[in-house]
Coordinates of C-alpha atoms in Angstrom, one line a residue:
Chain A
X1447 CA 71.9 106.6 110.9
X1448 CA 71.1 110.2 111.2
X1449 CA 71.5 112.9 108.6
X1450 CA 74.1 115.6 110.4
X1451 CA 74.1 118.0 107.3
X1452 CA 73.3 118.0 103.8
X1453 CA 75.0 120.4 101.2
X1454 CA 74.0 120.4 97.5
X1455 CA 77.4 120.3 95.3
X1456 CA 78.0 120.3 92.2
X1457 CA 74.9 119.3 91.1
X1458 CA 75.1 116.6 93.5
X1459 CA 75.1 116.6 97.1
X1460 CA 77.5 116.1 100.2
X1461 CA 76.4 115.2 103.1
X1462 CA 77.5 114.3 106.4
X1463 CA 76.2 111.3 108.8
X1464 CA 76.6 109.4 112.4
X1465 CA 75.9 106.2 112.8
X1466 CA 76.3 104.0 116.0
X1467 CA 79.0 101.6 115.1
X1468 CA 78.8 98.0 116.5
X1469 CA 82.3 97.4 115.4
X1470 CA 83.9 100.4 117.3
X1471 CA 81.2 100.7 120.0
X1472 CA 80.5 104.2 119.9
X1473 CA 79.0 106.9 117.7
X1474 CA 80.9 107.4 114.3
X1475 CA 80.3 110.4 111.8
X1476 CA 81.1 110.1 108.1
X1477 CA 81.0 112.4 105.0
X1478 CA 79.4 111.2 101.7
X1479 CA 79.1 112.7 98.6
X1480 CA 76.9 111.3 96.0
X1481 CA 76.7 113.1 92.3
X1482 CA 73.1 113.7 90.8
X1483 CA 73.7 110.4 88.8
X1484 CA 72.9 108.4 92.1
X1485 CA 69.8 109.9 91.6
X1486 CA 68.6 107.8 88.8
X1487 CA 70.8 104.6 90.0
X1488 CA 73.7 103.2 91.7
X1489 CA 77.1 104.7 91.1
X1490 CA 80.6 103.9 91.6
X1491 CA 82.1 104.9 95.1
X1492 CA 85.8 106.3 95.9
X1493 CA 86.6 105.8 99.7
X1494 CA 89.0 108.8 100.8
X1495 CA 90.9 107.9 103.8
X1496 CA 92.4 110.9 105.7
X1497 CA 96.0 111.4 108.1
X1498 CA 97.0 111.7 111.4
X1499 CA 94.6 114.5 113.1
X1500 CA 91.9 114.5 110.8
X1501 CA 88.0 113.8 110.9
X1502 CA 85.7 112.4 108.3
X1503 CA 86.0 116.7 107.6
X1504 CA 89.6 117.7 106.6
X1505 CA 89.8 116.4 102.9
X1506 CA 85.4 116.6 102.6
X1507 CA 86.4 120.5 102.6
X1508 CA 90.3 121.1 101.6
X1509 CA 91.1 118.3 99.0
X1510 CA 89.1 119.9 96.1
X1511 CA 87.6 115.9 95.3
X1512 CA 83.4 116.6 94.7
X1513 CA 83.8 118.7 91.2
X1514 CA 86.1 116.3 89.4
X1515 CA 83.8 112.7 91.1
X1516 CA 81.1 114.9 89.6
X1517 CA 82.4 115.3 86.2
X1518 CA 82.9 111.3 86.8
X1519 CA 79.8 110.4 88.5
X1520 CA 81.3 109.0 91.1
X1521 CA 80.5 108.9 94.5
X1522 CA 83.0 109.8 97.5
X1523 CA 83.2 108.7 100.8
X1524 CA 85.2 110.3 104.0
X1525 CA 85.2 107.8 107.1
X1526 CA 87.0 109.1 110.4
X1527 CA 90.2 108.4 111.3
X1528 CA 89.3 107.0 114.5
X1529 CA 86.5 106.0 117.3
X1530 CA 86.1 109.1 119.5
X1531 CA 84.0 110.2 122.9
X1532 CA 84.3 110.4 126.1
X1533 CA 84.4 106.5 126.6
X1534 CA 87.6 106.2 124.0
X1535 CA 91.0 105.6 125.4
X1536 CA 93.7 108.4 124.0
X1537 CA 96.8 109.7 124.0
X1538 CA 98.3 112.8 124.4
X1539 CA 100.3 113.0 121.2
X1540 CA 98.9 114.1 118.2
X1541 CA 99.7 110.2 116.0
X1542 CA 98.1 108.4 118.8
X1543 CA 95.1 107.7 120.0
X1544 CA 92.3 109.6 119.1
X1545 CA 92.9 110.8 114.8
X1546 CA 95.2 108.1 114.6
X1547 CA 93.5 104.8 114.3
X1548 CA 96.3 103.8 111.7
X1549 CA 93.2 101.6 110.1
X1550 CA 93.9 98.2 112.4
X1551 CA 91.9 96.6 114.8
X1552 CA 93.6 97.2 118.1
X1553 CA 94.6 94.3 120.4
X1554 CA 96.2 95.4 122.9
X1555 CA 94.9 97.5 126.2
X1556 CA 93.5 100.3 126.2
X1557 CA 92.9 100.5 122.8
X1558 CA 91.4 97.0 122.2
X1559 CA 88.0 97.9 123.4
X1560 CA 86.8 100.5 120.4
X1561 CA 90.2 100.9 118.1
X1562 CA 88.7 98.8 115.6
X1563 CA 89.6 100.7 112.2
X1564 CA 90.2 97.9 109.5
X1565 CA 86.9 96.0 110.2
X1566 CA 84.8 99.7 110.1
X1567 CA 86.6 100.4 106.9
X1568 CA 86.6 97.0 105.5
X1569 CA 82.8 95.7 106.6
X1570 CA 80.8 98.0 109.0
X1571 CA 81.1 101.0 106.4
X1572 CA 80.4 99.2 103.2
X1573 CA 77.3 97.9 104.4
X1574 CA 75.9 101.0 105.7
X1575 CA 76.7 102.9 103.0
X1576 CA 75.3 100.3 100.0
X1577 CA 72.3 99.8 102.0
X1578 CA 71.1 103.3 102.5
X1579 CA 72.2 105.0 99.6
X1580 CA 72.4 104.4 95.8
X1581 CA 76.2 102.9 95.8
X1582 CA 77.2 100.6 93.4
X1583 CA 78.9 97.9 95.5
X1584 CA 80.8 96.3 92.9
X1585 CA 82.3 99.2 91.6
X1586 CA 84.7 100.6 94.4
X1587 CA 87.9 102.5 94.8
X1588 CA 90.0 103.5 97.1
X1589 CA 92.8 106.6 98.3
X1590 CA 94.0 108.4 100.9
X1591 CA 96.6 110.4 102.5
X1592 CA 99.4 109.4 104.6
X1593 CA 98.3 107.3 107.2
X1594 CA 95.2 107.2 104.7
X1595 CA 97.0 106.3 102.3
X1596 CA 98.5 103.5 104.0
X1597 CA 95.3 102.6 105.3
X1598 CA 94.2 102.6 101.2
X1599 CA 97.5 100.2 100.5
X1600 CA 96.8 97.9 103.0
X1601 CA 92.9 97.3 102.8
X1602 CA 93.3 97.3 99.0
X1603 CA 96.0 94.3 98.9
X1604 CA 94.1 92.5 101.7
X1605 CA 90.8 92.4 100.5
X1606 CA 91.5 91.2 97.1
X1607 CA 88.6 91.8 94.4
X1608 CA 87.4 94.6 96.6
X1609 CA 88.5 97.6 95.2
X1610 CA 89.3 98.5 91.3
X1611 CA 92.1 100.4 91.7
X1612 CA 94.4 102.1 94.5
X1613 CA 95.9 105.4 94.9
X1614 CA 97.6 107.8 97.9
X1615 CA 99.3 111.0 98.3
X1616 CA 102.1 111.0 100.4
X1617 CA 101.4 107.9 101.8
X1618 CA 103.1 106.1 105.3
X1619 CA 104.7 103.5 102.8
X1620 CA 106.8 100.8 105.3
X1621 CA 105.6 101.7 109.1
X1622 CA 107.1 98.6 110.3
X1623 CA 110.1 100.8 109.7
X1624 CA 109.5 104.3 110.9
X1625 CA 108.5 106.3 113.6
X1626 CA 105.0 106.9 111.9
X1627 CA 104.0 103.3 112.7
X1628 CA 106.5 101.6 115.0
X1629 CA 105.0 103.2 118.2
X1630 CA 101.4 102.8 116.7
X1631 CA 101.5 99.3 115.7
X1632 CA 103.6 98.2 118.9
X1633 CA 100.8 99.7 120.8
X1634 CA 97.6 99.0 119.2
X1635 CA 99.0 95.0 118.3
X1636 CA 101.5 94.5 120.6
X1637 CA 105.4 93.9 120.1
X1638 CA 105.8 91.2 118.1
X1639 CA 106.1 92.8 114.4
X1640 CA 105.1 89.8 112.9
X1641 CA 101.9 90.8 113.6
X1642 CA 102.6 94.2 111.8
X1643 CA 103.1 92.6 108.4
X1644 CA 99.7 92.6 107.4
X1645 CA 99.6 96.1 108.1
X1646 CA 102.9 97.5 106.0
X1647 CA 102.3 98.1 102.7
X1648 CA 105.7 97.6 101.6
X1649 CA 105.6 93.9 103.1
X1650 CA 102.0 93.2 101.2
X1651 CA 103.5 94.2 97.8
X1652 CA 106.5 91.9 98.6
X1653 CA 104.0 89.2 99.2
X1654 CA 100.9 89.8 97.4
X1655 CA 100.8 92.8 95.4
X1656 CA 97.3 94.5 93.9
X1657 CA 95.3 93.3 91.1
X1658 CA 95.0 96.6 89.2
X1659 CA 96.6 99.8 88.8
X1660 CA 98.4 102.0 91.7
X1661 CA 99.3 105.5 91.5
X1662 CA 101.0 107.0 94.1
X1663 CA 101.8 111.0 94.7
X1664 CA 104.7 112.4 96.8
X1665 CA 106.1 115.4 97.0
X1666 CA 109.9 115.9 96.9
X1667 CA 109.5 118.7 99.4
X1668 CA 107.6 116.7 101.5
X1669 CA 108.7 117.5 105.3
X1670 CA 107.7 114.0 106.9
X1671 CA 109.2 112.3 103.5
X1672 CA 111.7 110.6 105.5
X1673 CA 108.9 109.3 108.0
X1674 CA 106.9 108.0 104.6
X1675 CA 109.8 105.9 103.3
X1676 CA 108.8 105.9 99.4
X1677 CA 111.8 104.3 98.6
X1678 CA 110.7 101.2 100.2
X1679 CA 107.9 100.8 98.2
X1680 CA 108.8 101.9 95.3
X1681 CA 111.6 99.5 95.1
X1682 CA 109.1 96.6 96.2
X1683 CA 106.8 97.8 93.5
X1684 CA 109.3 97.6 90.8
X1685 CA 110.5 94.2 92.3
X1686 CA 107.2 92.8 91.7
X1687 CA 106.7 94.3 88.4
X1688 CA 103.2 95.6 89.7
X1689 CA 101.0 97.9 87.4
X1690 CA 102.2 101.3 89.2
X1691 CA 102.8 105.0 88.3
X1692 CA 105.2 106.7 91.1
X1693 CA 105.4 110.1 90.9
X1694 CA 107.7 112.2 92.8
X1695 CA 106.4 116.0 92.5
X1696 CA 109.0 118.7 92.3
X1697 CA 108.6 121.4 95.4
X1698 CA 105.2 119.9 96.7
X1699 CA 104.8 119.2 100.5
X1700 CA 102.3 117.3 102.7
X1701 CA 99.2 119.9 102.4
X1702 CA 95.9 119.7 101.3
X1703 CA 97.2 122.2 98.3
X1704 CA 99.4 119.3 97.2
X1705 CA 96.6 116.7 97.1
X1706 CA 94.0 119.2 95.9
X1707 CA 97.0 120.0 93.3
X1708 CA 96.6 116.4 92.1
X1709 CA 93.2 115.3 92.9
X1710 CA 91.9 115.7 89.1
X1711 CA 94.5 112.7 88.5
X1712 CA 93.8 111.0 90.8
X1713 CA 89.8 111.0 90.5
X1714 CA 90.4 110.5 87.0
X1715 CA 93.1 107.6 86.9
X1716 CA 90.1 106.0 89.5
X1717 CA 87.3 106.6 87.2
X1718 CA 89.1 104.6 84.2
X1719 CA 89.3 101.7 86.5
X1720 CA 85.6 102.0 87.8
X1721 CA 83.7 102.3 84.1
X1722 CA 86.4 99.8 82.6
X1723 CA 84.9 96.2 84.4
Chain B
X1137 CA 129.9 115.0 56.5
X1138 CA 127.9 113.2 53.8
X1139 CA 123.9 112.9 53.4
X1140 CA 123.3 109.5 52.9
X1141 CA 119.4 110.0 52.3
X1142 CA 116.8 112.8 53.6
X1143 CA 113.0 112.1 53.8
X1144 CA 110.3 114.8 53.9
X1145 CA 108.5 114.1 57.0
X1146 CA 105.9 115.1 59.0
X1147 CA 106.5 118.5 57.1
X1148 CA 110.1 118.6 57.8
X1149 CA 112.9 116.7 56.8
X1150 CA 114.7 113.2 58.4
X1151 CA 117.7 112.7 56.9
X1152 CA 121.0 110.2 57.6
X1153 CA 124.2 111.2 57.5
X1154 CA 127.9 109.9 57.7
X1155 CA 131.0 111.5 58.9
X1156 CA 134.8 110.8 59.9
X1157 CA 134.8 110.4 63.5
X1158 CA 137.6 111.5 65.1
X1159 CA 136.2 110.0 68.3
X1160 CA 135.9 106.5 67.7
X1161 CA 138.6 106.7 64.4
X1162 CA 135.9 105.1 62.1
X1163 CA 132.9 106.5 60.0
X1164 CA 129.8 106.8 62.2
X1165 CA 126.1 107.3 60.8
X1166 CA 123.0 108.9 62.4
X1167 CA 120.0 109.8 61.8
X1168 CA 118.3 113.8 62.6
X1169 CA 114.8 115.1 61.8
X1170 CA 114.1 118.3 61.6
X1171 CA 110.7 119.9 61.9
X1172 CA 109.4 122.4 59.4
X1173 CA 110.5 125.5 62.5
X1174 CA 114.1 124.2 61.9
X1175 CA 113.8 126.5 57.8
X1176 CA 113.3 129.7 60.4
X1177 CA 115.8 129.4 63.0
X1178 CA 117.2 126.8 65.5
X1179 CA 115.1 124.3 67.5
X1180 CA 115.0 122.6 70.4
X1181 CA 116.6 119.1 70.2
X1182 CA 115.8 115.4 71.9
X1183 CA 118.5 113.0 71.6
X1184 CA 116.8 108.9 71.4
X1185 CA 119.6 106.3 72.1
X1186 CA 119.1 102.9 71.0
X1187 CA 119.7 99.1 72.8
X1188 CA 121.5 96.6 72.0
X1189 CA 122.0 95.6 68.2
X1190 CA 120.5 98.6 66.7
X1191 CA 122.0 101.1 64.6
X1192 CA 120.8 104.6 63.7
X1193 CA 118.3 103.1 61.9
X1194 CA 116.1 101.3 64.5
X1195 CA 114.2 103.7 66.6
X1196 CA 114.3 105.9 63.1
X1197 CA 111.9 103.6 61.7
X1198 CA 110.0 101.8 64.6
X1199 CA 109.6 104.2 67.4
X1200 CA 106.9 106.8 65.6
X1201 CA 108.7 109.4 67.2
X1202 CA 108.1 112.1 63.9
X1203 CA 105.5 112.7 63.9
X1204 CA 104.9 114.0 67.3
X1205 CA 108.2 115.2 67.4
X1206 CA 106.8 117.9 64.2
X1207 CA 104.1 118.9 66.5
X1208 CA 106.3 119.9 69.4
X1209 CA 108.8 121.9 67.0
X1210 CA 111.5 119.8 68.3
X1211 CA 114.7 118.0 66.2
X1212 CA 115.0 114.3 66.8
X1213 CA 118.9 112.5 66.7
X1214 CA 119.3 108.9 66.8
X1215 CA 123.2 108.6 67.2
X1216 CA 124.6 104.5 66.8
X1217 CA 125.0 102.6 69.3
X1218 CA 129.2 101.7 68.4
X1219 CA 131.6 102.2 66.2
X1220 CA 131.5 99.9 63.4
X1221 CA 133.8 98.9 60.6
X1222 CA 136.4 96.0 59.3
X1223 CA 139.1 97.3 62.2
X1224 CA 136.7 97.4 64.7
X1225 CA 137.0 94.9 67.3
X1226 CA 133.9 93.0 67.7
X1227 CA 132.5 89.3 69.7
X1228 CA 130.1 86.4 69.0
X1229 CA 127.8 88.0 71.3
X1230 CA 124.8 90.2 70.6
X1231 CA 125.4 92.2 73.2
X1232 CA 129.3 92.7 73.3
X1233 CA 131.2 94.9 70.5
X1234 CA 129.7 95.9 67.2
X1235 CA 126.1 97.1 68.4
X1236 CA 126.5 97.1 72.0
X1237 CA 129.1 99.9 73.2
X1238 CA 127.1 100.4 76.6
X1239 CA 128.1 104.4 76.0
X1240 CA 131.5 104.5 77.8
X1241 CA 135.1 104.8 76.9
X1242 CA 136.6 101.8 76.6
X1243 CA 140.0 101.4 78.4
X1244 CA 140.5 98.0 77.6
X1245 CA 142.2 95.9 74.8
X1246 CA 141.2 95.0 72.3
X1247 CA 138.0 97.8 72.7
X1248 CA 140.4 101.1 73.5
X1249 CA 140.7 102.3 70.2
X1250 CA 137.3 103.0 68.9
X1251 CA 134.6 102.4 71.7
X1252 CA 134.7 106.0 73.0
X1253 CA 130.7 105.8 73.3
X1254 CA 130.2 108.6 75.8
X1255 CA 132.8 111.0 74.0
X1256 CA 131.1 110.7 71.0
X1257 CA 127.6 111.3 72.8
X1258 CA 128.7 114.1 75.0
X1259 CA 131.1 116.0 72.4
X1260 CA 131.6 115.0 69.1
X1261 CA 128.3 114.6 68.1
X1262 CA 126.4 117.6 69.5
X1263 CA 129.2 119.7 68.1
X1264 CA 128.7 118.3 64.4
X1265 CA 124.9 118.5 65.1
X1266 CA 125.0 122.0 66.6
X1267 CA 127.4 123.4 63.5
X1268 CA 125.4 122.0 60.5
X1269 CA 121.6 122.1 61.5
X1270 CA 119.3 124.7 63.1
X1271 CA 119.6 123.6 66.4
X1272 CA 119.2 125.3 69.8
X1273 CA 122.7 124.0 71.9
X1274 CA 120.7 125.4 75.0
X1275 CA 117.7 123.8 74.7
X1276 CA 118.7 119.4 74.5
X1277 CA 116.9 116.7 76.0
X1278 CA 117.5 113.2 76.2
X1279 CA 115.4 110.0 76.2
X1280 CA 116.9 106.4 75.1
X1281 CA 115.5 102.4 75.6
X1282 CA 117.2 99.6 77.1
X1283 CA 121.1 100.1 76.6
X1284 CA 120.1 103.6 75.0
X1285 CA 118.5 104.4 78.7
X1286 CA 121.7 103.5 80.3
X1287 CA 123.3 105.9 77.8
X1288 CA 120.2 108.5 78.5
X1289 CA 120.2 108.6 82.4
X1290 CA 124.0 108.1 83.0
X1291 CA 124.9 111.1 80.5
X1292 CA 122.2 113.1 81.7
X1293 CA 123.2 112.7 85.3
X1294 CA 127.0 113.4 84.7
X1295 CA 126.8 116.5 82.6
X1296 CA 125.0 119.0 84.6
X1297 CA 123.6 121.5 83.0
X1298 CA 123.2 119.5 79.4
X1299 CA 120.1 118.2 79.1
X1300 CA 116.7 119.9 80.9
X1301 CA 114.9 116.8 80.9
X1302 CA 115.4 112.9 80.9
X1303 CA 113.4 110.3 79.9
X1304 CA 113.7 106.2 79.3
X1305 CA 112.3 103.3 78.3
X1306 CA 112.9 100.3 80.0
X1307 CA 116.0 101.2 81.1
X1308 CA 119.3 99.0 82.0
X1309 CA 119.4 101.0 85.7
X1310 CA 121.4 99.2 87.3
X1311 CA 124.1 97.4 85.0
X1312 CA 126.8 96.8 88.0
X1313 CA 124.9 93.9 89.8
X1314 CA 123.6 92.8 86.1
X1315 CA 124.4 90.3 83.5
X1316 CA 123.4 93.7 81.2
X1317 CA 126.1 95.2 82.2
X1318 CA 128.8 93.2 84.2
X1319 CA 130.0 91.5 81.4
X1320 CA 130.2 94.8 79.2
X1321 CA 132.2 97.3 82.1
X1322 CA 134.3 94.7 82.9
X1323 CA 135.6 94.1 79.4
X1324 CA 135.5 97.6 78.7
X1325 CA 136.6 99.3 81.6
X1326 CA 138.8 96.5 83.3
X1327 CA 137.9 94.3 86.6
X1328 CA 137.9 97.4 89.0
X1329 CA 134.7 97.7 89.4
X1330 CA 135.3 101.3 91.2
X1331 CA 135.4 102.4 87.7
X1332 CA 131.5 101.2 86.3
X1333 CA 130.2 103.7 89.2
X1334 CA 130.3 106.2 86.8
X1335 CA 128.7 104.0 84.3
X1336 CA 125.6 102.8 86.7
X1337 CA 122.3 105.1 86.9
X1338 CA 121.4 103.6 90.4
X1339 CA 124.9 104.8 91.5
X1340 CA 124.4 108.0 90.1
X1341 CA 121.2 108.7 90.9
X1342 CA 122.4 107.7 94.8
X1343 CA 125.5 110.2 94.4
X1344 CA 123.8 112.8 92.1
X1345 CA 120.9 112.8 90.7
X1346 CA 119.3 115.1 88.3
X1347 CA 118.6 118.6 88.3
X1348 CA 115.1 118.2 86.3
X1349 CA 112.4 115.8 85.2
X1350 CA 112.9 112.4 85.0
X1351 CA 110.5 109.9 83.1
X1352 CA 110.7 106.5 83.2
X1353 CA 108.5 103.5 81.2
X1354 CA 108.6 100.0 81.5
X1355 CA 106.7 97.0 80.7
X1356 CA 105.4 94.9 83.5
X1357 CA 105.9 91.9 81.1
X1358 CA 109.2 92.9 79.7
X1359 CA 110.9 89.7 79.5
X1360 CA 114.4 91.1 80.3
X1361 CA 113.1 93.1 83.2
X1362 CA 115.3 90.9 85.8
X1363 CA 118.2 92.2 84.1
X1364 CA 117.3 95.8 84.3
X1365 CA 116.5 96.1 87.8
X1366 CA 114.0 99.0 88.0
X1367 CA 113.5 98.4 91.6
X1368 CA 116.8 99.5 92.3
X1369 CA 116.6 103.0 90.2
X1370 CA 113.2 103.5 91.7
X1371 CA 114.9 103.0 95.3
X1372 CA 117.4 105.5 94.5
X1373 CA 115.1 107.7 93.2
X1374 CA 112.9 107.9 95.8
X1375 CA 115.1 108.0 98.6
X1376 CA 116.9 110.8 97.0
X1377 CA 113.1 112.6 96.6
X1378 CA 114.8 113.3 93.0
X1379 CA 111.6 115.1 90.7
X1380 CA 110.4 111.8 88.6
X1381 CA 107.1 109.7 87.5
X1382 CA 107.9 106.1 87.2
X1383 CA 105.9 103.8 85.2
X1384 CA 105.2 100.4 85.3
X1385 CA 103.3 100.1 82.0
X1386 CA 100.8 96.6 82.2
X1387 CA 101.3 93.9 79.6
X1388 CA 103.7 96.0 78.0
X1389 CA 107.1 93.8 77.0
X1390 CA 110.6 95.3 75.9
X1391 CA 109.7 95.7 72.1
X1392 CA 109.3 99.2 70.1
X1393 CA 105.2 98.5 70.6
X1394 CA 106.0 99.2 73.9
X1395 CA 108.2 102.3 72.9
X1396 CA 105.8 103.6 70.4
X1397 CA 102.9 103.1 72.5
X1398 CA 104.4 105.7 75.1
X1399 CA 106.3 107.8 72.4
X1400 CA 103.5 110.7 72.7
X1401 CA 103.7 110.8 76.4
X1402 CA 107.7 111.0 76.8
X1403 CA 107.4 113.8 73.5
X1404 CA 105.3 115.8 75.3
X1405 CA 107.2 115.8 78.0
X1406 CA 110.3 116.5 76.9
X1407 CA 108.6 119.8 75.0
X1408 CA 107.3 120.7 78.3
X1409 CA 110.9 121.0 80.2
X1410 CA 112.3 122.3 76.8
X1411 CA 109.6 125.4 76.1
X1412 CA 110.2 126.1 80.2
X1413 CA 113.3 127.3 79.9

C-alpha cells in the first residue's frame, strides 16, 4: 500500500492510498480520513460509497463529511467506484463500465475478469484498512450516494452484523426496475434477474430487512428521482415495519450541495449507532 | 358557548368548553390552550385530533403537548372525535358511532343527522375558535393519531391553503383497503366506494398532495399497524416526491407513550412552518 497524499484536517488527517487489489486484479486508490482520536486508539469507521462517475475523490472533497466525523471521532472511508487501467474492460457511456461498478461482482464477459466491486467493498477493503490503520473493526457504518447508496443498502442487508447502521442520499432504490440498473446488472450478471435480487435493495427489505436504523435523504427536486424509485422502497420499508426515517427534502437535487446540505445528519444519526453497542 | 373548566398551564391557560352545534345538531365539547402570548394578541394555532374512543379529553391529558406547545407560542385544540348525546345514533362497536366519526359527513341512515365530522373540523369549529380566542386564522396547523391522522392528512390535503404544515401519528393512511376504515365509509357514506376517495390519505396524496411539510410517526411495534398501512402512504408519498420525513419509530406501539415520546419533535415542527410564513 502506498501513501498517495496526506492532508492534515480538522485536527485529523485525510489521506489518500493505492493498493494492488487481488480481488479486482489491478491497482486501486482509496481515500481515508482518520480524526486525531485514532491516534491514541482504534476508532469507529463510516464507509462512503460514491455514484455513477466518481473516484474514491468526488465526496473526499465536495460532501463536506471530515469536520462533523471529527466532531464524532470517527473515521471515513472513500473506496472507488470501480477497477480502472488500461487492462479494464469499459464502456462508452457514462453508467457503465469504468465509474460504474454498481458494487457486484461481474459474471459475465468482459467485465468478469476485474468488475469485482462487492467482494472489494465487502472483504478486500476491510482488511486492508483494519490492518494498517487504527480502525475499530467492530464498529462500522455505512452510506452512500446513488448508486453508492444502493451499494450501502445492499452490502448492509447482506452482510448482516456488519455494519451498525445504514444511510444514502438519493439512493438507486429498485434497479431491477429502472434504467439505472437494468442495463448494468443484465450486463455485469447476465439476463436472468433472479440473479439481480440480491443486488436490489427494495427486494432485500422485502426479504430480509436491516438490523438497525436506516435513514434515507432524497430530494423532491431530484432530476434522476424517477430513475431512483423511492417509492419502491419506501413502501417495502413501511411493509416490513423496519426502523427507518425517509425524508423527502423540499427543492433539493442530486448535488454534492444536497448531501453536503445533510451530511451533519447523517454523520450524526451514524455516530449514535457506532458509540451505542 | 360555556367554560366548562380552565387550567393555568404552562403559564397560560387550557380550558374546555361546550357549545350548541349547529353542525352535528348536538352539544360538542373541546378542549383549547392558550399560551401566555395569546393575553397580547392572536397566536398561531395546531389543531390535535384524536382515535378512536377518545373525547376531547384524551390527548388533553396524555399527549404532554403543553408544555412545549407554551414554548412555541402556539394555541393547542383538541376538537371530539363525534357527536354525542341520547339522540345520537351509536353501535356495539368501539370503533363505529359514538367515539369513532372517521371525520366525514355521513350520508347514511341512521348516521346523516349528526356525524357531519369534517364540517365541524373544517368550519364550525375554527370559526367559534377564531371569534372567541386570540388566535391567528392565517397561521393553523394540524397534527392528529390514529383515526385523528386520518382526520389530519385527509383535511389538510383537501383544503388547500388551510393548514401550512401536517403532522401524524400512526396514522389510518389508507382506510379504503382496511378493516379501519371499510367498515366506517361504507356505513357512513354508502357502498359506493367512489365516494371514500375523498376520505383516504393514500388516494389523496396520489391525486393531490400537500402544498407543505408533512410529518409522519409510527411505531414499528404498533400492534394495529396492519390496519394502517403505512407502506401505502409512504408509496404515494414518494412517488409523488411530496416534501415529507417519514418515521418508523423502533419499539414504539400505538399508545400515547408513543405520542408523547415524539410530541416535542412534531411541536417543533409545526412552529417551524407556522413562524415561516
Amino acid at each position: 500500500m502506498k501513501a498517495l497524499s496526506e492532508n492534515a484536517c480538522f485536527g485529523g488527517k485525510q489521506g489518500v492510498y493505492s493498493h494492488r487489489s487481488e480481488t479486482c486484479d489491478c491497482d486501486m486508490t482509496f481515500g481515508m480520513f482518520l480524526p486525531e482520536e485514532a491516534n491514541h486508539g482504534p476508532v469507529p469507521v463510516l464507509w462512503y460509497l460514491s455514484g455513477l462517475t466518481c473516484t474514491h475523490e468526488n465526496a473526499m472533497v465536495k460532501a463536506g463529511a471530515q469536520g462533523w466525523a471529527a466532531e464524532q471521532g470517527l473515521a471515513l472511508v472513500f473506496p472507488d467506484t470501480s477497477p480502472r487501467g488500461e487492462g479494464v474492460a469499459d464502456d462508452a457511456a457514462y453508467d457503465m463500465g469504468q465509474g460504474a461498478g454498481f458494487y457486484v461482482n461481474a459474471t459475465e464477459k468482459p467485465w468478469a475478469a476485474h468488475y469485482r466491486m462487492w467482494d472489494y467493498i465487502a472483504e478486500e477493503l476491510p482488511a486492508l484498512i483494519t490492518g494498517n490503520f487504527a480502525i475499530d473493526r467492530e464498529a462500522q457504518a455505512i452510506t452512500g450516494h446513488s448508486m453508492g447508496g444502493h451499494g450501502a443498502l445492499t452490502l448492509a442487508m447482506s452482510l448482516p452484523g456488519r455494519f451498525r447502521s445504514v444511510s444514502a442520499f438519493s439512493p438507486i432504490c429498485n434497479p431491477s426496475s429502472s434504467d439505472w440498473g437494468r442495463k448494468q446488472l443484465g450486463a455485469y450478471l447476465g439476463e436472468d434477474e433472479a440473479r439481480w435480487a440480491a443486488h436490489d435493495a427494495t427486494h432485500l427489505m422485502r426479504e430480509h430487512g436491516f438490523d438497525g436504523p436506516i435513514l434515507l435523504d432524497t430530494g423532491t427536486e431530484d432530476q434522476f428521482i424517477d430513475l431512483l424509485r423511492p417509492e419502491a422502497l419506501a413502501e417495502a420499508i413501511n411493509a416490513r415495519r423496519q426502523q427507518a426515517v425517509l425524508r423527502l427534502q423540499p427543492g433539493y437535487d442530486h448535488s454534492y450541495f444536497f448531501v453536503s446540505s445533510f451530511m451533519e445528519d447523517h454523520i450524526n444519526f451514524h455516530a449514535e449507532a457506532l458509540y451505542a453497542g
